[in-house]
mmCIF file of C-alpha atoms and ligand atoms in Angstrom:
data_model
loop_
_atom_site.group_PDB
_atom_site.id
_atom_site.type_symbol
_atom_site.label_atom_id
_atom_site.label_comp_id
_atom_site.label_asym_id
_atom_site.label_seq_id
_atom_site.Cartn_x
_atom_site.Cartn_y
_atom_site.Cartn_z
ATOM 1 C CA UNK Q 1 151.004 124.388 130.842
ATOM 2 C CA UNK Q 2 147.460 124.728 129.544
ATOM 3 C CA UNK Q 3 146.299 128.158 128.379
ATOM 4 C CA UNK Q 4 144.272 130.292 130.784
ATOM 5 C CA UNK Q 5 140.468 130.326 130.482
ATOM 6 C CA UNK Q 6 138.413 131.618 128.875
ATOM 7 C CA UNK Q 7 139.412 131.028 125.306
ATOM 8 C CA UNK Q 8 137.440 132.887 122.627
ATOM 9 C CA UNK Q 9 133.767 131.916 122.533
ATOM 10 C CA UNK Q 10 132.475 130.408 119.292
ATOM 11 C CA UNK Q 11 129.872 132.290 117.229
ATOM 12 C CA UNK Q 12 127.726 129.185 116.829
ATOM 13 C CA UNK Q 13 126.955 125.965 118.681
ATOM 14 C CA UNK Q 14 124.702 123.118 117.479
ATOM 15 C CA UNK Q 15 121.924 121.752 119.647
ATOM 16 C CA UNK Q 16 120.587 118.275 118.846
ATOM 17 C CA UNK Q 17 117.091 117.616 120.189
ATOM 18 C CA UNK Q 18 116.839 114.197 121.848
ATOM 19 C CA UNK Q 19 113.563 114.731 123.730
ATOM 20 C CA UNK Q 20 111.593 112.341 121.532
ATOM 21 C CA UNK Q 21 114.020 109.545 122.393
ATOM 22 C CA UNK Q 22 115.941 110.090 125.615
ATOM 23 C CA UNK Q 23 113.338 112.474 127.020
ATOM 24 C CA UNK Q 24 110.340 110.225 126.535
ATOM 25 C CA UNK Q 25 111.978 106.862 127.180
ATOM 26 C CA UNK Q 26 111.775 107.281 130.944
ATOM 27 C CA UNK Q 27 108.242 108.662 131.045
ATOM 28 C CA UNK Q 28 105.283 106.769 132.491
ATOM 29 C CA UNK Q 29 102.748 108.452 130.213
ATOM 30 C CA UNK Q 30 103.682 107.650 126.638
ATOM 31 C CA UNK Q 31 102.495 110.192 124.073
ATOM 32 C CA UNK Q 32 100.700 108.784 121.026
ATOM 33 C CA UNK Q 33 102.328 108.745 117.592
ATOM 34 C CA UNK Q 34 100.157 111.760 116.665
ATOM 35 C CA UNK Q 35 101.406 113.644 119.723
ATOM 36 C CA UNK Q 36 105.009 112.700 118.928
ATOM 37 C CA UNK Q 37 104.496 113.977 115.375
ATOM 38 C CA UNK Q 38 103.227 117.285 116.753
ATOM 39 C CA UNK Q 39 106.307 117.538 118.965
ATOM 40 C CA UNK Q 40 108.588 116.696 116.064
ATOM 41 C CA UNK Q 41 106.972 119.325 113.837
ATOM 42 C CA UNK Q 42 107.315 121.891 116.628
ATOM 43 C CA UNK Q 43 110.988 121.021 117.149
ATOM 44 C CA UNK Q 44 111.797 121.382 113.458
ATOM 45 C CA UNK Q 45 109.719 124.580 113.143
ATOM 46 C CA UNK Q 46 111.816 126.112 115.951
ATOM 47 C CA UNK Q 47 114.944 125.719 113.815
ATOM 48 C CA UNK Q 48 116.512 122.520 115.184
ATOM 49 C CA UNK Q 49 118.543 120.769 112.474
ATOM 50 C CA UNK Q 50 119.342 117.450 114.211
ATOM 51 C CA UNK Q 51 116.559 115.436 115.842
ATOM 52 C CA UNK Q 52 116.780 112.040 117.505
ATOM 53 C CA UNK Q 53 113.279 110.724 116.897
ATOM 54 C CA UNK Q 54 113.359 107.356 118.668
ATOM 55 C CA UNK Q 55 115.180 104.085 119.134
ATOM 56 C CA UNK Q 56 115.059 100.660 117.555
ATOM 57 C CA UNK Q 57 115.526 98.648 120.720
ATOM 58 C CA UNK Q 58 113.537 95.756 122.128
ATOM 59 C CA UNK Q 59 109.966 96.951 122.858
ATOM 60 C CA UNK Q 60 109.879 94.917 126.077
ATOM 61 C CA UNK Q 61 112.963 96.713 127.366
ATOM 62 C CA UNK Q 62 111.805 100.200 126.325
ATOM 63 C CA UNK Q 63 108.054 100.203 125.562
ATOM 64 C CA UNK Q 64 108.118 104.001 125.122
ATOM 65 C CA UNK Q 65 110.067 103.481 121.868
ATOM 66 C CA UNK Q 66 107.913 100.671 120.449
ATOM 67 C CA UNK Q 67 106.255 103.053 117.972
ATOM 68 C CA UNK Q 68 109.509 104.435 116.516
ATOM 69 C CA UNK Q 69 108.855 102.560 113.301
ATOM 70 C CA UNK Q 70 105.345 104.039 112.930
ATOM 71 C CA UNK Q 71 106.685 107.485 113.785
ATOM 72 C CA UNK Q 72 109.492 107.280 111.199
ATOM 73 C CA UNK Q 73 107.098 106.194 108.470
ATOM 74 C CA UNK Q 74 104.550 108.923 109.271
ATOM 75 C CA UNK Q 75 106.886 111.851 109.802
ATOM 76 C CA UNK Q 76 107.211 114.716 107.422
ATOM 77 C CA UNK Q 77 110.931 114.970 106.585
ATOM 78 C CA UNK Q 78 112.113 118.523 106.018
ATOM 79 C CA UNK Q 79 115.148 119.109 103.774
ATOM 80 C CA UNK Q 80 118.277 120.055 105.662
ATOM 81 C CA UNK Q 81 117.162 118.360 108.894
ATOM 82 C CA UNK Q 82 118.910 115.222 110.121
ATOM 83 C CA UNK Q 83 116.569 112.609 111.574
ATOM 84 C CA UNK Q 84 118.354 109.904 113.516
ATOM 85 C CA UNK Q 85 117.524 106.976 115.767
ATOM 86 C CA UNK Q 86 119.455 105.198 118.480
ATOM 87 C CA UNK Q 87 120.260 101.552 117.806
ATOM 88 C CA UNK Q 88 122.102 98.843 119.772
ATOM 89 C CA UNK Q 89 123.060 96.502 116.920
ATOM 90 C CA UNK Q 90 122.748 95.482 113.249
ATOM 91 C CA UNK Q 91 119.069 94.652 113.587
ATOM 92 C CA UNK Q 92 118.467 98.216 114.739
ATOM 93 C CA UNK Q 93 120.405 99.649 111.785
ATOM 94 C CA UNK Q 94 118.385 97.473 109.393
ATOM 95 C CA UNK Q 95 115.107 98.583 110.971
ATOM 96 C CA UNK Q 96 116.207 102.217 110.650
ATOM 97 C CA UNK Q 97 116.950 101.684 106.969
ATOM 98 C CA UNK Q 98 113.606 99.935 106.421
ATOM 99 C CA UNK Q 99 111.858 102.890 108.052
ATOM 100 C CA UNK Q 100 113.502 105.239 105.544
ATOM 101 C CA UNK Q 101 116.205 106.776 107.743
ATOM 102 C CA UNK Q 102 119.751 107.436 106.654
ATOM 103 C CA UNK Q 103 121.278 108.069 110.083
ATOM 104 C CA UNK Q 104 121.608 105.820 113.107
ATOM 105 C CA UNK Q 105 123.512 106.212 116.367
ATOM 106 C CA UNK Q 106 125.167 103.107 117.808
ATOM 107 C CA UNK Q 107 125.350 103.051 121.551
ATOM 108 C CA UNK Q 108 127.807 101.411 123.922
ATOM 109 C CA UNK Q 109 128.744 101.970 127.546
ATOM 110 C CA UNK Q 110 132.279 103.124 128.355
ATOM 111 C CA UNK Q 111 132.164 101.240 131.618
ATOM 112 C CA UNK Q 112 133.664 97.753 131.678
ATOM 113 C CA UNK Q 113 131.582 96.866 134.740
ATOM 114 C CA UNK Q 114 128.350 98.086 133.089
ATOM 115 C CA UNK Q 115 129.047 96.183 129.853
ATOM 116 C CA UNK Q 116 129.986 93.019 131.699
ATOM 117 C CA UNK Q 117 126.891 93.174 133.906
ATOM 118 C CA UNK Q 118 124.492 93.834 131.013
ATOM 119 C CA UNK Q 119 126.034 92.213 127.946
ATOM 120 C CA UNK Q 120 128.756 89.922 129.271
ATOM 121 C CA UNK Q 121 131.220 91.713 127.004
ATOM 122 C CA UNK Q 122 133.753 94.533 127.150
ATOM 123 C CA UNK Q 123 133.038 97.966 125.579
ATOM 124 C CA UNK Q 124 135.836 97.527 123.014
ATOM 125 C CA UNK Q 125 134.562 94.066 121.996
ATOM 126 C CA UNK Q 126 131.076 95.485 121.603
ATOM 127 C CA UNK Q 127 132.317 98.266 119.301
ATOM 128 C CA UNK Q 128 134.354 95.750 117.284
ATOM 129 C CA UNK Q 129 131.084 93.832 116.900
ATOM 130 C CA UNK Q 130 129.597 96.866 115.120
ATOM 131 C CA UNK Q 131 131.655 95.986 112.008
ATOM 132 C CA UNK Q 132 128.555 94.385 110.454
ATOM 133 C CA UNK Q 133 126.601 97.629 111.034
ATOM 134 C CA UNK Q 134 129.319 99.641 109.286
ATOM 135 C CA UNK Q 135 129.271 97.256 106.341
ATOM 136 C CA UNK Q 136 125.475 97.432 106.059
ATOM 137 C CA UNK Q 137 125.506 101.247 106.344
ATOM 138 C CA UNK Q 138 128.142 101.631 103.640
ATOM 139 C CA UNK Q 139 126.186 99.385 101.284
ATOM 140 C CA UNK Q 140 122.977 101.308 101.890
ATOM 141 C CA UNK Q 141 124.397 104.837 101.983
ATOM 142 C CA UNK Q 142 123.602 105.332 105.644
ATOM 143 C CA UNK Q 143 125.673 107.339 108.118
ATOM 144 C CA UNK Q 144 126.502 105.998 111.570
ATOM 145 C CA UNK Q 145 127.522 107.866 114.665
ATOM 146 C CA UNK Q 146 128.459 106.488 118.064
ATOM 147 C CA UNK Q 147 127.275 107.318 121.561
ATOM 148 C CA UNK Q 148 129.455 106.337 124.493
ATOM 149 C CA UNK Q 149 127.287 106.275 127.593
ATOM 150 C CA UNK Q 150 128.605 106.517 131.170
ATOM 151 C CA UNK Q 151 131.705 108.291 129.793
ATOM 152 C CA UNK Q 152 132.007 110.401 132.933
ATOM 153 C CA UNK Q 153 130.824 108.003 135.582
ATOM 154 C CA UNK Q 154 128.973 104.756 136.079
ATOM 155 C CA UNK Q 155 126.886 103.470 138.971
ATOM 156 C CA UNK Q 156 128.666 100.104 138.709
ATOM 157 C CA UNK Q 157 132.184 101.446 138.438
ATOM 158 C CA UNK Q 158 132.271 105.052 139.701
ATOM 159 C CA UNK Q 159 134.557 107.431 137.791
ATOM 160 C CA UNK Q 160 135.463 105.952 134.389
ATOM 161 C CA UNK Q 161 139.178 106.503 133.651
ATOM 162 C CA UNK Q 162 140.017 108.626 130.562
ATOM 163 C CA UNK Q 163 142.092 105.760 129.187
ATOM 164 C CA UNK Q 164 139.040 103.489 129.181
ATOM 165 C CA UNK Q 165 136.917 106.016 127.251
ATOM 166 C CA UNK Q 166 139.856 106.527 124.886
ATOM 167 C CA UNK Q 167 139.964 102.803 124.070
ATOM 168 C CA UNK Q 168 136.279 102.855 123.114
ATOM 169 C CA UNK Q 169 136.755 105.984 120.982
ATOM 170 C CA UNK Q 170 139.734 104.364 119.310
ATOM 171 C CA UNK Q 171 137.667 101.282 118.402
ATOM 172 C CA UNK Q 172 134.961 103.474 116.819
ATOM 173 C CA UNK Q 173 137.554 105.464 114.868
ATOM 174 C CA UNK Q 174 139.155 102.246 113.605
ATOM 175 C CA UNK Q 175 135.741 101.248 112.233
ATOM 176 C CA UNK Q 176 135.449 104.611 110.472
ATOM 177 C CA UNK Q 177 132.774 106.064 112.798
ATOM 178 C CA UNK Q 178 133.939 109.630 113.381
ATOM 179 C CA UNK Q 179 130.953 111.390 114.920
ATOM 180 C CA UNK Q 180 130.949 110.504 118.598
ATOM 181 C CA UNK Q 181 128.894 111.557 121.568
ATOM 182 C CA UNK Q 182 130.281 111.362 125.097
ATOM 183 C CA UNK Q 183 127.286 110.895 127.351
ATOM 184 C CA UNK Q 184 126.829 111.590 131.026
ATOM 185 C CA UNK Q 185 123.985 109.124 131.363
ATOM 186 C CA UNK Q 186 123.632 109.367 135.135
ATOM 187 C CA UNK Q 187 124.501 113.020 135.707
ATOM 188 C CA UNK Q 188 127.832 112.363 137.393
ATOM 189 C CA UNK Q 189 130.064 114.647 135.286
ATOM 190 C CA UNK Q 190 131.543 117.795 136.790
ATOM 191 C CA UNK Q 191 132.871 120.838 134.866
ATOM 192 C CA UNK Q 192 136.577 120.239 135.540
ATOM 193 C CA UNK Q 193 136.292 116.612 134.454
ATOM 194 C CA UNK Q 194 134.401 117.646 131.291
ATOM 195 C CA UNK Q 195 137.114 120.149 130.391
ATOM 196 C CA UNK Q 196 139.875 117.600 130.961
ATOM 197 C CA UNK Q 197 138.162 114.790 129.037
ATOM 198 C CA UNK Q 198 137.129 117.198 126.241
ATOM 199 C CA UNK Q 199 140.585 118.688 125.677
ATOM 200 C CA UNK Q 200 142.183 115.252 125.890
ATOM 201 C CA UNK Q 201 139.856 113.694 123.315
ATOM 202 C CA UNK Q 202 139.923 116.637 120.898
ATOM 203 C CA UNK Q 203 143.726 116.662 121.068
ATOM 204 C CA UNK Q 204 144.002 112.935 120.545
ATOM 205 C CA UNK Q 205 141.263 112.501 117.920
ATOM 206 C CA UNK Q 206 141.027 115.744 115.906
ATOM 207 C CA UNK Q 207 139.212 113.909 113.083
ATOM 208 C CA UNK Q 208 136.194 113.206 115.312
ATOM 209 C CA UNK Q 209 133.133 115.446 115.338
ATOM 210 C CA UNK Q 210 132.372 115.577 119.064
ATOM 211 C CA UNK Q 211 128.998 115.845 120.720
ATOM 212 C CA UNK Q 212 128.408 115.925 124.477
ATOM 213 C CA UNK Q 213 125.261 114.720 126.183
ATOM 214 C CA UNK Q 214 124.519 115.796 129.731
ATOM 215 C CA UNK Q 215 121.819 114.875 132.201
ATOM 216 C CA UNK Q 216 121.045 117.489 134.812
ATOM 217 C CA UNK Q 217 120.630 114.981 137.616
ATOM 218 C CA UNK Q 218 122.815 117.008 140.004
ATOM 219 C CA UNK Q 219 122.389 120.454 138.434
ATOM 220 C CA UNK Q 220 125.818 120.485 136.783
ATOM 221 C CA UNK Q 221 124.746 120.237 133.131
ATOM 222 C CA UNK Q 222 124.932 123.920 132.109
ATOM 223 C CA UNK Q 223 128.305 124.345 133.822
ATOM 224 C CA UNK Q 224 129.467 121.203 132.028
ATOM 225 C CA UNK Q 225 128.354 122.613 128.670
ATOM 226 C CA UNK Q 226 130.246 125.860 129.268
ATOM 227 C CA UNK Q 227 133.423 123.950 130.063
ATOM 228 C CA UNK Q 228 132.940 121.635 127.096
ATOM 229 C CA UNK Q 229 132.676 124.700 124.839
ATOM 230 C CA UNK Q 230 135.918 125.951 126.365
ATOM 231 C CA UNK Q 231 137.465 122.580 125.548
ATOM 232 C CA UNK Q 232 136.362 122.972 121.912
ATOM 233 C CA UNK Q 233 133.131 120.931 121.745
ATOM 234 C CA UNK Q 234 130.583 122.523 119.428
ATOM 235 C CA UNK Q 235 127.542 120.221 119.568
ATOM 236 C CA UNK Q 236 125.314 119.222 122.488
ATOM 237 C CA UNK Q 237 122.209 117.167 123.063
ATOM 238 C CA UNK Q 238 119.232 118.531 124.966
ATOM 239 C CA UNK Q 239 115.669 117.413 125.616
ATOM 240 C CA UNK Q 240 112.602 119.643 125.592
ATOM 241 C CA UNK Q 241 111.235 120.359 129.077
ATOM 242 C CA UNK Q 242 114.264 118.612 130.630
ATOM 243 C CA UNK Q 243 112.494 115.268 130.299
ATOM 244 C CA UNK Q 244 114.416 112.038 130.754
ATOM 245 C CA UNK Q 245 115.079 111.131 134.325
ATOM 246 C CA UNK Q 246 117.815 108.773 135.364
ATOM 247 C CA UNK Q 247 117.346 104.998 135.230
ATOM 248 C CA UNK Q 248 119.346 104.571 138.451
ATOM 249 C CA UNK Q 249 117.709 107.380 140.414
ATOM 250 C CA UNK Q 250 113.908 107.387 140.231
ATOM 251 C CA UNK Q 251 112.512 110.896 140.413
ATOM 252 C CA UNK Q 252 115.811 112.557 139.470
ATOM 253 C CA UNK Q 253 116.041 115.293 136.828
ATOM 254 C CA UNK Q 254 116.453 114.250 133.236
ATOM 255 C CA UNK Q 255 118.395 115.535 130.273
ATOM 256 C CA UNK Q 256 119.421 119.159 130.392
ATOM 257 C CA UNK Q 257 116.450 121.158 129.069
ATOM 258 C CA UNK Q 258 117.038 122.273 125.476
ATOM 259 C CA UNK Q 259 115.387 125.641 126.112
ATOM 260 C CA UNK Q 260 117.722 126.297 129.080
ATOM 261 C CA UNK Q 261 120.747 125.540 126.894
ATOM 262 C CA UNK Q 262 119.461 127.719 124.043
ATOM 263 C CA UNK Q 263 118.659 130.555 126.456
ATOM 264 C CA UNK Q 264 122.102 130.420 128.093
ATOM 265 C CA UNK Q 265 123.927 130.307 124.759
ATOM 266 C CA UNK Q 266 121.940 133.205 123.307
ATOM 267 C CA UNK Q 267 122.580 135.267 126.463
ATOM 268 C CA UNK Q 268 126.287 134.521 125.921
ATOM 269 C CA UNK Q 269 126.067 135.792 122.332
ATOM 270 C CA UNK Q 270 126.401 132.283 120.887
ATOM 271 C CA UNK Q 271 123.947 131.528 118.079
ATOM 272 C CA UNK Q 272 122.075 128.215 117.839
ATOM 273 C CA UNK Q 273 119.839 128.990 114.857
ATOM 274 C CA UNK Q 274 116.866 128.080 117.081
ATOM 275 C CA UNK Q 275 113.930 130.330 117.978
ATOM 276 C CA UNK Q 276 113.903 130.252 121.800
ATOM 277 C CA UNK Q 277 110.243 131.237 122.177
ATOM 278 C CA UNK Q 278 109.233 128.407 119.864
ATOM 279 C CA UNK Q 279 111.496 125.991 121.773
ATOM 280 C CA UNK Q 280 109.765 127.065 125.006
ATOM 281 C CA UNK Q 281 106.360 126.411 123.393
ATOM 282 C CA UNK Q 282 107.572 122.928 122.372
ATOM 283 C CA UNK Q 283 108.645 122.266 125.967
ATOM 284 C CA UNK Q 284 105.193 123.307 127.271
ATOM 285 C CA UNK Q 285 103.562 121.014 124.731
ATOM 286 C CA UNK Q 286 105.803 118.109 125.800
ATOM 287 C CA UNK Q 287 105.124 118.714 129.505
ATOM 288 C CA UNK Q 288 101.401 118.674 128.739
ATOM 289 C CA UNK Q 289 101.678 115.360 126.932
ATOM 290 C CA UNK Q 290 103.581 113.609 129.736
ATOM 291 C CA UNK Q 291 101.412 115.186 132.408
ATOM 292 C CA UNK Q 292 103.937 116.772 134.741
ATOM 293 C CA UNK Q 293 105.889 120.000 135.139
ATOM 294 C CA UNK Q 294 108.957 120.688 133.033
ATOM 295 C CA UNK Q 295 112.417 120.547 134.624
ATOM 296 C CA UNK Q 296 113.294 123.818 132.978
ATOM 297 C CA UNK Q 297 114.522 127.016 134.610
ATOM 298 C CA UNK Q 298 113.571 129.258 131.726
ATOM 299 C CA UNK Q 299 110.001 127.928 131.622
ATOM 300 C CA UNK Q 300 109.646 128.679 135.333
ATOM 301 C CA UNK Q 301 111.347 132.067 135.403
ATOM 302 C CA UNK Q 302 111.003 133.323 131.817
ATOM 303 C CA UNK Q 303 113.833 134.715 129.750
ATOM 304 C CA UNK Q 304 116.199 137.388 131.061
ATOM 305 C CA UNK Q 305 114.798 139.542 128.246
ATOM 306 C CA UNK Q 306 111.234 139.125 129.586
ATOM 307 C CA UNK Q 307 112.231 140.461 132.972
ATOM 308 C CA UNK Q 308 113.815 143.560 131.496
ATOM 309 C CA UNK Q 309 110.742 144.215 129.344
ATOM 310 C CA UNK Q 310 108.320 143.761 132.240
ATOM 311 C CA UNK Q 311 110.327 146.090 134.434
ATOM 312 C CA UNK Q 312 110.411 148.761 131.725
ATOM 313 C CA UNK Q 313 106.647 148.464 131.280
ATOM 314 C CA UNK Q 314 106.138 148.674 135.061
ATOM 315 C CA UNK Q 315 108.119 151.893 135.191
ATOM 316 C CA UNK Q 316 106.049 153.335 132.341
ATOM 317 C CA UNK Q 317 102.917 152.723 134.375
ATOM 318 C CA UNK Q 318 104.151 154.651 137.383
HETATM 319 ZN ZN1 LIG O 401 120.836 110.328 127.963
#
């Protein structure tokens, strides 16, 4: 029988900022390279240590990422910060290397139906095809991680069975890629499912450094993060201002807002190493650049701490 919840809470959790990539890639208004550089500087100044700055994908497919190369060449790299890009194949890894990056994230869908529809291949075959990327990375002292999209559900297939995700993880591990992100691309994950998949994967693959990536499409992202922490996951992606949307649901919410995650964790006594007020300023900046309101509870309502302070001041004035 599994142990009763809650287990002890960790002292620290890592937040990876993916706003520049996943957040912006669904936006109609594309910020300029200069604006992206300002966002990147703000993210790093707030204390974030892992930033996904863009993607080396086909510019026709994702025009929002067409300037990733220019951004990578112009950015000011701060020691101790990991700058990574998302790539679909060897060409992407090579472009990342040419742009001076040492980290790239390979992406594949866990869903057989999704892979077949889009690439005429199975997820496992696609990961096996990454062998050339691994060889190139080893030769050029680059690190690769893997992102498994639609791990919790897929619009083509519905719920993706654990066994299917496990096969994809296994293929990555066999290639020597041991940092893996399980992504809820379309916001279909629920907390119980996250706990079950998380405990299963951590038990089966203890050598993997796990990251989880939630979209807040149906308002379940924070609950999912809490349950993932209970399962033992210690790293999560978030996007400033909750940007991102869902490719299958126009108008839907995007990635879980980084500042909401940071706020929740700090309220729970879990450190992120990130300055929340600065993260909130970054989110406001991002919302200004894309020209619409942030999907962020803490930007709308303020921090819990702000409320307490305002109330105390109000009482003083009586
Ligand atoms: Zn995503």
